[in-house]
């Protein structure tokens, strides 16, 4: 059974959002454009595969599909253009067949077969691409295979002593974190797509995470990667953090967007789960003061897991995305607003907010917190609470849902 775990805001009712969209974007929501409720199969071409090739695909003994719905789902990423096409039109070129390998050896078979018969292979992970990497070229006349890695989703081994875990490339970010958490570990890598994106996709797109300050980006976490290419399987011949001679193989693969081969296995650094995790936020009277504060924090090399500064428009959007409140919560929020605007004299059309996330042991978190809040006070910053910090952190994840 497939379980989908959404972000905390994913299933909440947001009562203020419609009015904000109407006023800010000048959209008449009474004139809605309804999306198509089904895929119009007759508008898509039949698979471009001759019978002999199809028989060869069957002989691989790997799960496959030529259904239009399966092919369309893997013919797009998550750009606004992709979403618009799905709602209103037809994707001009889609894969001819989808294959679901279950392990590295299955991928070797598929790539070898495709190379022999001059067939295009497009790797497909979580489908969150915004670079066009999953799109099929309209002018491509050769058969196209979409190689879906979703069934390659196991943690192969975990080295507690050296803090390294090796996983199949198709494991989804949130699943990886959940399973590692059972052993008391985390990758700390949290791109805004990690609800759906895969480990192999992180490597292929050279992903950056929300908590890169202490955990690093994918280039800081990657220890070893195995890639299947038409010329054979490529990987470093030893698993060490760094080699002092020659080009770095990992850096050749990172950011390749699946163009050089299919990533099948990834060894990645892990860390023990943090003892303490705490959100925070600071309101500034204007953008300039907030930027100066950020620079001062950087000079002191203070690095919480995440520190983000949002301008006035983003700040307002964060307020709009508040879920339904109880009467007591509403009164508390109004009092806070009164304090900031009337007593402190902040202009609601200029004020900005810094959101913070601290992860470490309790002593380090407390020390980091105290120092950052002290610096912020020198630039007119006022602590705005844990809830606002958490909501601000989630704002990045919400963007996809707003579409």
Coordinates of C-alpha atoms in Angstrom, one line a residue:
X1 CA 0.0 0.0 0.0
X2 CA 1.3 3.4 -0.9
X3 CA 1.2 6.0 1.9
X4 CA 1.4 9.7 1.1
X5 CA 2.5 12.0 3.9
X6 CA 1.8 15.6 3.2
X7 CA 3.4 18.7 4.7
X8 CA 1.7 19.9 7.9
X9 CA -0.2 22.6 6.1
X10 CA -1.2 20.3 3.2
X11 CA -4.7 19.4 4.7
X12 CA -5.5 22.6 6.6
X13 CA -8.2 25.1 5.7
X14 CA -6.8 28.5 4.9
X15 CA -9.8 30.9 5.3
X16 CA -7.9 34.2 4.4
X17 CA -6.3 33.0 1.2
X18 CA -9.1 33.5 -1.3
X19 CA -9.6 37.2 -0.4
X20 CA -5.8 37.8 -0.6
X21 CA -5.6 36.2 -4.1
X22 CA -8.6 38.2 -5.2
X23 CA -7.3 41.5 -4.0
X24 CA -3.6 41.1 -4.7
X25 CA -3.7 39.3 -8.1
X26 CA -7.0 40.8 -9.3
X27 CA -8.4 37.4 -10.1
X28 CA -12.1 36.9 -10.5
X29 CA -12.5 33.4 -8.9
X30 CA -16.1 33.2 -10.1
X31 CA -14.7 32.6 -13.6
X32 CA -12.9 29.5 -12.9
X33 CA -11.3 27.3 -15.6
X34 CA -12.1 23.7 -14.9
X35 CA -9.4 21.1 -15.5
X36 CA -10.0 18.1 -17.6
X37 CA -11.2 15.2 -15.3
X38 CA -9.5 12.5 -17.4
X39 CA -6.8 11.9 -20.0
X40 CA -8.1 11.9 -23.5
X41 CA -6.4 8.8 -24.7
X42 CA -7.4 9.1 -28.4
X43 CA -5.3 12.3 -28.6
X44 CA -2.1 10.5 -27.8
X45 CA -0.1 8.4 -30.3
X46 CA 0.2 4.7 -29.9
X47 CA 3.6 3.4 -28.7
X48 CA 6.3 3.8 -31.3
X49 CA 7.6 0.2 -30.8
X50 CA 7.8 -2.5 -33.5
X51 CA 6.7 -6.0 -32.5
X52 CA 10.2 -7.5 -32.4
X53 CA 11.4 -4.8 -30.0
X54 CA 8.3 -5.2 -27.8
X55 CA 9.0 -8.9 -27.6
X56 CA 12.5 -8.1 -26.4
X57 CA 11.1 -5.8 -23.7
X58 CA 8.8 -8.6 -22.5
X59 CA 11.8 -11.0 -22.4
X60 CA 13.6 -8.7 -19.9
X61 CA 11.0 -9.9 -17.3
X62 CA 10.7 -6.4 -15.9
X63 CA 7.4 -4.7 -15.1
X64 CA 6.2 -2.5 -18.0
X65 CA 3.3 -0.5 -19.2
X66 CA 2.1 1.1 -22.5
X67 CA -1.0 2.6 -21.0
X68 CA -1.5 6.2 -21.9
X69 CA -2.1 7.3 -18.3
X70 CA 1.3 5.7 -17.2
X71 CA 3.1 7.3 -20.1
X72 CA 1.6 10.8 -19.6
X73 CA 2.4 10.9 -15.9
X74 CA 6.0 10.3 -16.7
X75 CA 6.2 12.8 -19.6
X76 CA 6.3 16.0 -17.5
X77 CA 7.8 17.7 -14.5
X78 CA 6.3 20.3 -12.2
X79 CA 6.8 23.6 -14.0
X80 CA 3.7 25.9 -14.4
X81 CA 3.8 25.1 -18.1
X82 CA 3.6 21.4 -17.3
X83 CA 0.6 21.9 -15.0
X84 CA -1.2 24.1 -17.5
X85 CA -0.7 21.5 -20.3
X86 CA -2.1 18.7 -18.0
X87 CA -5.2 20.8 -17.1
X88 CA -6.0 22.1 -20.6
X89 CA -4.1 20.5 -23.4
X90 CA -2.1 17.5 -24.7
X91 CA 1.6 16.8 -24.2
X92 CA 2.9 16.4 -27.8
X93 CA 5.4 13.6 -27.1
X94 CA 5.2 11.1 -24.4
X95 CA 7.3 7.9 -23.6
X96 CA 6.4 4.8 -25.6
X97 CA 6.8 2.5 -22.7
X98 CA 7.4 2.7 -18.9
X99 CA 9.7 0.2 -17.2
X100 CA 9.9 -0.4 -13.5
X101 CA 13.3 -2.0 -12.6
X102 CA 13.5 -3.4 -9.0
X103 CA 17.3 -3.3 -8.6
X104 CA 20.6 -2.3 -10.1
X105 CA 20.9 -5.4 -12.3
X106 CA 17.5 -4.6 -13.8
X107 CA 18.7 -1.2 -14.9
X108 CA 21.9 -2.8 -16.4
X109 CA 19.6 -5.0 -18.5
X110 CA 17.4 -2.1 -19.6
X111 CA 20.3 0.2 -20.6
X112 CA 22.1 -2.6 -22.4
X113 CA 19.0 -3.5 -24.3
X114 CA 18.3 0.2 -25.2
X115 CA 21.9 0.7 -26.3
X116 CA 21.8 -2.4 -28.6
X117 CA 18.6 -1.3 -30.3
X118 CA 19.2 2.5 -30.3
X119 CA 16.3 3.3 -27.9
X120 CA 16.1 6.5 -25.8
X121 CA 16.1 6.1 -22.0
X122 CA 14.8 8.9 -19.8
X123 CA 15.3 8.2 -16.0
X124 CA 12.3 9.2 -13.9
X125 CA 12.4 9.5 -10.1
X126 CA 9.9 11.5 -8.1
X127 CA 8.7 13.6 -11.1
X128 CA 9.4 17.0 -9.4
X129 CA 11.7 18.2 -12.2
X130 CA 11.5 21.9 -13.2
X131 CA 14.4 21.7 -15.7
X132 CA 12.6 19.8 -18.5
X133 CA 14.8 16.7 -17.9
X134 CA 11.8 14.3 -18.0
X135 CA 10.3 15.8 -21.2
X136 CA 10.4 13.8 -24.5
X137 CA 11.8 15.8 -27.4
X138 CA 9.0 16.3 -30.0
X139 CA 11.3 15.6 -32.9
X140 CA 12.6 12.3 -31.5
X141 CA 11.7 9.5 -33.8
X142 CA 13.3 6.7 -31.9
X143 CA 11.3 4.7 -29.2
X144 CA 11.5 6.3 -25.8
X145 CA 11.6 4.3 -22.5
X146 CA 10.7 6.0 -19.3
X147 CA 12.8 4.2 -16.6
X148 CA 10.9 4.7 -13.4
X149 CA 13.1 4.0 -10.3
X150 CA 10.2 4.1 -7.8
X151 CA 10.5 0.3 -7.0
X152 CA 14.2 0.7 -6.2
X153 CA 13.5 2.2 -2.7
X154 CA 15.4 0.2 -0.2
X155 CA 18.1 1.2 2.3
X156 CA 20.8 -1.4 1.4
X157 CA 23.1 -0.9 4.4
X158 CA 23.8 1.5 7.2
X159 CA 27.2 2.0 8.8
X160 CA 26.6 3.4 12.3
X161 CA 30.3 3.8 13.1
X162 CA 31.2 5.8 10.0
X163 CA 27.8 7.5 9.7
X164 CA 27.1 6.5 6.1
X165 CA 24.0 4.9 4.6
X166 CA 23.7 3.3 1.1
X167 CA 20.3 3.4 -0.5
X168 CA 18.7 2.6 -3.9
X169 CA 18.2 5.8 -5.9
X170 CA 14.4 5.6 -6.1
X171 CA 13.7 6.1 -2.4
X172 CA 11.6 9.2 -1.7
X173 CA 13.0 11.9 0.6
X174 CA 10.3 11.7 3.3
X175 CA 10.5 7.9 3.3
X176 CA 14.3 8.0 3.6
X177 CA 14.0 10.3 6.6
X178 CA 11.3 8.3 8.3
X179 CA 13.2 5.0 7.9
X180 CA 16.5 6.5 9.0
X181 CA 14.7 8.1 12.0
X182 CA 13.8 4.6 13.2
X183 CA 17.5 3.9 13.6
X184 CA 18.1 7.4 15.3
X185 CA 19.6 9.1 12.2
X186 CA 18.9 11.8 9.6
X187 CA 20.4 13.0 6.4
X188 CA 19.4 16.6 7.3
X189 CA 18.8 17.2 3.6
X190 CA 15.4 18.9 3.1
X191 CA 14.8 20.4 -0.3
X192 CA 11.4 21.9 -0.7
X193 CA 10.4 19.0 -2.9
X194 CA 11.3 16.2 -0.5
X195 CA 7.7 15.1 0.0
X196 CA 8.0 13.6 -3.5
X197 CA 11.6 13.8 -4.8
X198 CA 14.0 10.9 -4.8
X199 CA 17.5 10.4 -3.5
X200 CA 18.7 9.8 -7.1
X201 CA 17.0 12.9 -8.2
X202 CA 18.8 14.9 -5.5
X203 CA 22.1 13.8 -6.9
X204 CA 21.1 14.2 -10.6
X205 CA 19.8 17.8 -9.9
X206 CA 22.6 18.8 -7.5
X207 CA 19.9 19.6 -4.9
X208 CA 20.1 22.2 -2.1
X209 CA 18.4 21.7 1.2
X210 CA 16.6 24.0 3.6
X211 CA 19.0 23.0 6.4
X212 CA 22.2 23.3 4.4
X213 CA 23.9 25.5 7.0
X214 CA 24.7 22.6 9.2
X215 CA 24.1 19.5 7.1
X216 CA 25.3 20.8 3.7
X217 CA 24.0 20.5 0.2
X218 CA 23.9 17.2 -1.7
X219 CA 27.6 17.7 -2.8
X220 CA 28.6 17.8 0.9
X221 CA 26.6 14.7 1.7
X222 CA 27.4 12.4 -1.2
X223 CA 30.0 9.7 -0.5
X224 CA 29.6 7.3 -3.4
X225 CA 27.3 6.9 -6.4
X226 CA 26.8 4.1 -8.9
X227 CA 25.7 5.0 -12.4
X228 CA 24.6 2.7 -15.3
X229 CA 25.7 4.1 -18.7
X230 CA 25.7 2.7 -22.3
X231 CA 29.5 2.1 -21.8
X232 CA 29.0 0.1 -18.5
X233 CA 28.7 0.8 -14.8
X234 CA 30.6 3.8 -13.5
X235 CA 31.6 4.4 -9.8
X236 CA 34.6 5.4 -7.8
X237 CA 36.8 2.5 -6.9
X238 CA 37.0 3.4 -3.2
X239 CA 34.6 4.9 -0.8
X240 CA 36.5 7.7 0.9
X241 CA 35.3 11.3 1.4
X242 CA 38.0 12.9 -0.8
X243 CA 40.6 11.9 -3.4
X244 CA 43.5 14.3 -4.0
X245 CA 44.2 13.4 -7.7
X246 CA 42.1 13.6 -10.8
X247 CA 38.6 15.1 -11.4
X248 CA 35.9 14.2 -8.8
X249 CA 33.6 11.6 -10.3
X250 CA 30.8 12.5 -8.0
X251 CA 30.8 16.1 -9.3
X252 CA 30.6 14.9 -12.8
X253 CA 27.4 13.0 -12.0
X254 CA 25.8 15.7 -9.8
X255 CA 23.7 18.0 -11.8
X256 CA 23.8 15.8 -14.9
X257 CA 20.0 15.6 -14.9
X258 CA 20.1 11.9 -16.0
X259 CA 21.9 12.8 -19.3
X260 CA 25.0 10.7 -18.6
X261 CA 23.4 7.5 -17.2
X262 CA 20.9 6.1 -14.6
X263 CA 21.8 6.5 -11.0
X264 CA 21.0 3.3 -9.2
X265 CA 22.7 3.4 -5.7
X266 CA 23.8 6.3 -3.5
X267 CA 25.9 6.3 -0.3
X268 CA 25.2 9.4 1.7
X269 CA 26.4 10.9 5.0
X270 CA 24.0 10.7 7.9
X271 CA 24.0 12.2 11.4
X272 CA 22.4 11.3 14.7
X273 CA 18.9 12.9 15.2
X274 CA 19.4 16.3 16.9
X275 CA 18.6 16.4 20.6
X276 CA 16.8 19.7 20.3
X277 CA 14.8 21.2 17.4
X278 CA 13.4 24.7 17.8
X279 CA 11.8 27.3 15.5
X280 CA 12.1 31.0 15.9
X281 CA 11.3 34.3 14.2
X282 CA 12.2 38.0 14.3
X283 CA 10.3 40.9 12.9
X284 CA 12.2 44.0 11.5
X285 CA 10.8 47.4 10.8
X286 CA 12.0 47.3 7.2
X287 CA 14.0 45.3 4.6
X288 CA 17.2 47.3 5.0
X289 CA 17.5 46.6 8.8
X290 CA 16.9 42.9 8.2
X291 CA 19.6 42.6 5.6
X292 CA 22.1 44.4 7.9
X293 CA 21.2 42.0 10.6
X294 CA 21.7 39.0 8.3
X295 CA 25.2 40.3 7.4
X296 CA 26.1 40.8 11.0
X297 CA 25.0 37.2 11.8
X298 CA 27.1 35.9 8.9
X299 CA 30.2 37.9 10.2
X300 CA 29.9 36.1 13.5
X301 CA 29.6 32.7 11.7
X302 CA 26.4 31.9 13.5
X303 CA 24.7 29.1 11.6
X304 CA 21.3 27.8 12.7
X305 CA 20.0 24.9 10.6
X306 CA 18.0 27.4 8.6
X307 CA 17.8 31.2 8.5
X308 CA 15.7 32.9 5.9
X309 CA 14.7 36.5 5.5
X310 CA 11.4 37.4 3.9
X311 CA 10.4 40.7 2.4
X312 CA 7.1 42.5 3.1
X313 CA 5.2 40.6 0.4
X314 CA 6.3 37.2 1.6
X315 CA 5.6 38.3 5.2
X316 CA 2.1 39.2 4.3
X317 CA 1.6 35.9 2.5
X318 CA 2.8 34.1 5.6
X319 CA 0.1 35.8 7.6
X320 CA -2.5 35.0 5.0
X321 CA -1.6 31.3 5.2
X322 CA -2.7 31.0 8.8
X323 CA -5.1 28.2 9.3
X324 CA -8.4 28.5 11.1
X325 CA -8.0 29.8 14.6
X326 CA -9.8 29.5 17.9
X327 CA -11.2 32.7 19.5
X328 CA -8.4 32.7 22.0
X329 CA -5.7 32.3 19.3
X330 CA -7.3 35.2 17.4
X331 CA -7.2 37.5 20.5
X332 CA -3.6 36.7 21.1
X333 CA -2.6 37.4 17.5
X334 CA -4.5 40.7 17.6
X335 CA -2.7 41.8 20.8
X336 CA 0.7 40.9 19.2
X337 CA -0.2 42.9 16.1
X338 CA -1.2 45.9 18.3
X339 CA 2.1 45.7 20.2
X340 CA 4.2 45.7 17.1
X341 CA 2.4 48.4 15.1
X342 CA 1.1 50.7 17.8
X343 CA 3.7 50.4 20.6
X344 CA 6.8 49.6 18.6
X345 CA 5.7 51.8 15.6
X346 CA 6.3 49.3 12.8
X347 CA 4.6 50.0 9.5
X348 CA 2.7 47.0 8.3
X349 CA 3.6 47.9 4.7
X350 CA 7.3 47.8 5.4
X351 CA 8.0 45.2 8.1
X352 CA 9.8 42.0 7.3
X353 CA 10.5 38.8 9.1
X354 CA 13.4 36.4 9.6
X355 CA 12.6 32.8 10.2
X356 CA 14.9 30.5 12.1
X357 CA 15.3 26.8 12.8
X358 CA 17.8 25.5 15.3
X359 CA 18.9 21.9 15.5
X360 CA 21.6 20.6 17.9
X361 CA 22.1 19.8 21.6
X362 CA 20.1 22.0 24.0
X363 CA 23.1 24.0 25.1
X364 CA 24.2 24.9 21.6
X365 CA 20.6 25.8 20.5
X366 CA 20.2 28.1 23.5
X367 CA 23.6 29.8 22.9
X368 CA 22.9 30.3 19.2
X369 CA 19.5 31.6 19.9
X370 CA 20.7 34.1 22.5
X371 CA 23.4 35.5 20.3
X372 CA 21.2 35.9 17.2
X373 CA 18.4 37.6 19.1
X374 CA 20.9 39.9 20.7
X375 CA 22.3 40.9 17.3
X376 CA 18.8 41.4 15.9
X377 CA 17.9 43.8 18.8
X378 CA 20.7 46.1 17.6
X379 CA 18.9 46.4 14.2
X380 CA 15.4 46.9 15.7
X381 CA 14.4 43.3 15.5
X382 CA 11.7 42.0 17.8
X383 CA 11.2 38.2 18.6
X384 CA 8.0 37.1 16.9
X385 CA 7.6 33.6 18.4
X386 CA 8.0 29.9 17.6
X387 CA 4.7 29.5 15.6
X388 CA 5.6 32.3 13.2
X389 CA 9.0 30.7 12.7
X390 CA 7.4 27.3 11.9
X391 CA 4.9 28.9 9.5
X392 CA 7.6 30.8 7.8
X393 CA 9.7 27.7 7.4
X394 CA 6.8 25.9 5.8
X395 CA 6.1 28.8 3.4
X396 CA 8.7 27.4 0.9
X397 CA 6.9 24.0 0.9
X398 CA 3.5 25.6 0.4
X399 CA 4.2 27.2 -3.0
X400 CA 3.5 24.0 -4.9
X401 CA 0.2 23.5 -3.1
X402 CA -0.9 27.1 -4.0
X403 CA -0.9 26.3 -7.7

